[in-house]
Amino acid sequence: METPKHQIAPAVGRLGVLTVGLGAVASTVIAGVELIRRGLAEPVGSLTQMGTIRLGQRTEDRVPLIRDFVPLADVDQLVFGAWDPIADTAYEAALKCGVLDRYAHIEPIAVELKEIEPMPAVFDQSYVRRLDGPNVKPQASKRDLAEALRKDIRDFKARHSCDRMVVIWCASTEIFLEPGPAHQSLAALEAAMDANDESVPPSMLYAYAALKEGAPFINGAPNLTVDVPAMVELAHTAGVPVAGKDFKSGQTLLKTVLAPMLKARMLGLQGWYSTNILGNRDGEVLDDPDSFRTKEESKLGVLEHILQPSLYPQLYGDIHHKVRINYYPPRGDNKEGWDNIDIFGWLGYPMQIKVDFLCRDSILAAPMALDLVLFTDLAQRAGLRGVQEWLSFYFKSPQHAPSVYPEHDLFIQQTKLKNTLRWLMGEELITHLGMEYYQD
């Protein structure tokens, strides 16, 4: 069944992209986009740039590139800026992070990277204890800091002649926070900001500023940030999309592939032990127990929602699920994830799956960040507001409506994403039933 085509404003002009944080992920995104638009690299890992979408029946052979099907902004239209408590330019950050080869992927675009100097950040070390830096805004009330961020967004937009803006959190994981009274309504949040309430961390000030300025906000970390009623209310009031949380880049990506396989075949699970070693700034931050708890909550929820132990108690009712992250400086950004999975099959006989994923954290995260920027900009131009659950494909802990559970299965998430694109463009939704091919 075809759906009415949505009215989508054209992607004209320049799209400003402000990253909160100019570390490994942000500098890798920016460098990658510069290389891609010069024809010096391919956008491997990016669904918006390399992915296709099937339209209609399989016999129709209509499989355009996604970027040719929906009116996305082009990478040539992107203009980058950032905030960071460390004053390094994007060039200096890329060198220090050690993700990219200096001579193949940094020096050819050195001029462009050196032009990106981070704006002073809203930063409070009590929320990220293992980091510090001098490039911060002067001490002020939380309301004043939010207003300063709003001014940064307006000034950047004017200075670079941008038509639209997107803000994306690429910074470190804050300490664990539970939703509280200050987060239940926009009025309560603003009162808490005026009172300098500790339940309003810096990430919420960035999100508040972005939404107030009409810019979609993407949360790439497991912080609470926009995943509270107050921010969802603001997003709806301002007519702005929000998406989050926590980029699904490495070990959890594999979990959302392997766990659906176990459930699809009705194989039992006794235990899943996951550990990571990494040595970048993210690893250093997560060495703090309170920041690790935020990440742990994001990682632990995946199996329960996929496997649904209440429906299958014999198979998944008594799982031992452990997650560990270890800071190991020699590894740098090249994270290693080990998984030991104890499963059982017919007649209860035990089996094991062992995975050793030697991945590059920022190389996996960068194309997701690009896709999310382009898709949230599309969502805003299509009049979508509030939580964009169709983008859960990219997140470990997908933000969702309070009336439903989060969908973690990667393949269901992919179907949801592509059907949303079909729905926006008035194309038939794909159910994969396929009975029409076998009926007379």
Coordinates of C-alpha atoms in Angstrom, one line a residue, residues 14-225:
R14 CA 24.7 25.3 3.9
L15 CA 24.2 22.9 6.9
G16 CA 26.1 23.9 10.0
V17 CA 27.3 20.9 12.1
L18 CA 28.4 21.7 15.6
T19 CA 30.1 18.8 17.5
V20 CA 30.2 18.9 21.3
G21 CA 33.7 17.6 21.7
L22 CA 36.6 17.7 19.2
G23 CA 38.3 14.5 20.1
A24 CA 38.7 11.2 18.2
V25 CA 35.2 10.8 16.9
A26 CA 34.6 14.4 15.8
S27 CA 38.0 14.9 14.2
T28 CA 37.6 11.7 12.3
V29 CA 34.2 12.7 11.0
I30 CA 35.4 16.1 9.9
A31 CA 38.6 14.8 8.3
G32 CA 36.7 12.0 6.6
V33 CA 34.1 14.4 5.1
E34 CA 36.9 16.7 3.8
L35 CA 38.7 13.7 2.2
I36 CA 35.4 12.4 0.7
R37 CA 34.4 15.6 -0.9
R38 CA 37.8 15.9 -2.5
G39 CA 37.5 12.4 -3.9
L40 CA 40.4 11.2 -1.8
A41 CA 38.5 8.5 0.1
E42 CA 35.3 6.5 -0.1
P43 CA 32.5 6.9 2.6
V44 CA 32.7 3.2 3.7
G45 CA 30.3 2.5 6.5
S46 CA 27.9 5.3 5.7
L47 CA 24.3 4.2 4.8
T48 CA 23.4 7.7 3.5
Q49 CA 26.4 7.7 1.0
M50 CA 26.7 4.1 -0.1
G51 CA 23.5 2.3 1.0
T52 CA 20.6 1.4 -1.4
I53 CA 16.9 1.0 -0.8
R54 CA 14.5 -1.4 -2.5
L55 CA 11.3 0.1 -3.8
G56 CA 8.2 -1.9 -4.8
Q57 CA 8.4 -5.6 -5.7
R58 CA 11.6 -7.5 -6.3
T59 CA 10.7 -7.9 -10.0
E60 CA 10.6 -4.1 -10.5
D61 CA 14.4 -3.9 -10.0
R62 CA 14.1 -0.4 -8.4
V63 CA 17.1 -0.1 -6.0
P64 CA 18.3 3.5 -5.9
L65 CA 21.0 4.8 -3.6
I66 CA 19.4 6.3 -0.5
R67 CA 21.0 9.7 -1.3
D68 CA 19.3 9.6 -4.7
F69 CA 15.9 8.6 -3.2
V70 CA 15.5 11.1 -0.4
P71 CA 16.5 14.8 -0.5
L72 CA 19.5 14.7 1.8
A73 CA 22.0 17.5 2.2
D74 CA 25.2 16.8 0.2
V75 CA 28.5 16.5 2.0
D76 CA 29.7 19.6 0.1
Q77 CA 27.1 21.6 2.0
L78 CA 28.4 20.7 5.5
V79 CA 30.2 23.3 7.6
F80 CA 31.8 22.1 10.8
G81 CA 32.5 23.7 14.2
A82 CA 32.9 22.5 17.7
W83 CA 33.2 23.1 21.4
D84 CA 35.9 21.5 23.5
P85 CA 37.6 22.2 26.8
I86 CA 40.9 21.4 25.1
A87 CA 41.9 24.2 22.7
D88 CA 43.4 21.9 20.0
T89 CA 42.3 22.6 16.5
A90 CA 40.8 19.8 14.5
Y91 CA 44.3 19.3 13.0
E92 CA 46.0 19.0 16.3
A93 CA 43.2 16.8 17.7
A94 CA 43.5 14.4 14.7
L95 CA 47.2 14.1 15.2
K96 CA 47.0 13.5 19.0
C97 CA 44.1 11.0 18.7
G98 CA 46.2 8.8 16.4
V99 CA 43.1 7.4 14.5
L100 CA 44.1 8.5 11.0
D101 CA 47.4 8.2 9.1
R102 CA 49.1 11.5 9.3
Y103 CA 50.4 11.6 5.7
A104 CA 47.6 9.8 3.9
H105 CA 44.6 11.4 5.7
I106 CA 45.6 14.4 7.7
E107 CA 48.2 16.4 5.9
P108 CA 46.3 16.6 2.6
I109 CA 43.5 18.5 4.4
A110 CA 45.7 20.2 7.0
V111 CA 44.6 23.8 6.0
E112 CA 40.9 23.0 6.5
L113 CA 41.5 21.1 9.8
K114 CA 43.6 24.0 11.2
E115 CA 40.7 26.4 10.5
I116 CA 38.4 24.6 13.0
E117 CA 39.2 26.0 16.4
P118 CA 36.9 24.8 19.2
M119 CA 34.8 27.4 21.0
P120 CA 35.1 27.5 24.8
A121 CA 33.1 24.6 26.2
V122 CA 30.5 24.4 29.0
F123 CA 32.5 22.0 31.2
D124 CA 32.2 20.9 34.8
Q125 CA 34.8 18.3 35.9
S126 CA 32.4 16.9 38.6
Y127 CA 30.4 15.3 35.7
V128 CA 33.5 14.0 33.8
R129 CA 36.2 13.5 36.5
R130 CA 39.1 12.2 34.4
L131 CA 39.2 15.2 32.0
D132 CA 40.1 18.8 32.3
G133 CA 41.0 21.7 30.1
P134 CA 41.5 25.5 30.0
N135 CA 39.2 26.2 27.0
V136 CA 36.0 26.7 29.1
K137 CA 33.4 29.4 29.5
P138 CA 33.7 31.5 32.7
Q139 CA 31.8 30.3 35.7
A140 CA 28.2 31.5 35.5
S141 CA 24.7 30.2 36.3
K142 CA 23.5 27.3 34.3
R143 CA 20.9 29.5 32.6
D144 CA 23.6 31.9 31.6
L145 CA 25.7 29.1 30.2
A146 CA 22.8 27.8 28.2
E147 CA 22.3 31.3 26.8
A148 CA 26.0 31.6 26.0
L149 CA 25.7 28.3 24.0
R150 CA 22.7 29.7 22.2
K151 CA 24.7 32.7 21.2
D152 CA 27.5 30.5 19.9
I153 CA 25.0 28.7 17.7
R154 CA 23.6 31.9 16.3
D155 CA 27.0 33.4 15.8
F156 CA 28.3 30.4 14.0
K157 CA 25.2 30.2 11.8
A158 CA 25.6 33.9 10.8
R159 CA 29.4 33.8 10.4
H160 CA 29.3 30.8 8.0
S161 CA 26.1 31.8 6.3
C162 CA 24.4 28.5 7.3
D163 CA 20.7 27.9 6.5
R164 CA 20.2 25.2 9.1
M165 CA 22.1 23.8 12.0
V166 CA 22.5 20.4 13.7
V167 CA 24.3 19.8 17.1
I168 CA 25.8 16.3 17.8
W169 CA 27.3 15.2 21.1
C170 CA 30.7 13.5 20.4
A171 CA 32.1 14.2 23.8
S172 CA 32.8 11.9 26.8
T173 CA 30.4 10.0 29.0
E174 CA 29.1 11.9 32.0
I175 CA 28.5 10.3 35.4
F176 CA 25.4 8.3 35.9
L177 CA 22.2 10.4 36.6
E178 CA 18.7 9.1 37.4
P179 CA 15.7 11.0 36.0
G180 CA 14.4 13.3 38.8
P181 CA 11.8 16.0 39.4
A182 CA 13.8 18.6 37.4
H183 CA 13.5 16.5 34.3
Q184 CA 9.7 15.9 34.3
S185 CA 8.7 19.1 32.5
L186 CA 10.2 22.0 30.6
A187 CA 9.2 24.4 33.4
A188 CA 10.8 22.2 36.0
L189 CA 14.0 22.0 33.9
E190 CA 14.2 25.8 33.5
A191 CA 13.6 26.3 37.2
A192 CA 16.4 23.8 37.9
M193 CA 18.8 25.7 35.6
D194 CA 18.0 28.9 37.4
A195 CA 18.7 27.2 40.7
N196 CA 22.0 25.7 39.4
D197 CA 20.6 22.3 40.3
E198 CA 23.2 19.5 40.1
S199 CA 20.7 17.3 38.2
V200 CA 21.3 19.5 35.1
P201 CA 24.6 18.4 33.6
P202 CA 26.5 20.2 30.8
S203 CA 25.0 17.9 28.2
M204 CA 21.5 19.1 29.0
L205 CA 22.6 22.7 28.6
Y206 CA 23.9 21.9 25.1
A207 CA 20.7 20.1 24.2
Y208 CA 18.5 22.9 25.6
A209 CA 20.5 25.5 23.6
A210 CA 20.3 23.6 20.4
L211 CA 16.6 22.9 20.6
K212 CA 15.8 26.5 21.6
E213 CA 17.8 27.6 18.5
G214 CA 15.8 25.2 16.3
A215 CA 18.7 22.8 15.7
P216 CA 18.2 19.0 16.0
F217 CA 20.2 17.4 18.8
I218 CA 21.9 14.0 18.5
N219 CA 23.2 12.3 21.6
G220 CA 26.1 10.0 20.8
A221 CA 26.9 9.1 24.4
P222 CA 24.8 7.2 27.0
N223 CA 24.2 10.4 29.1
L224 CA 20.6 11.2 30.2
T225 CA 20.6 14.5 28.2

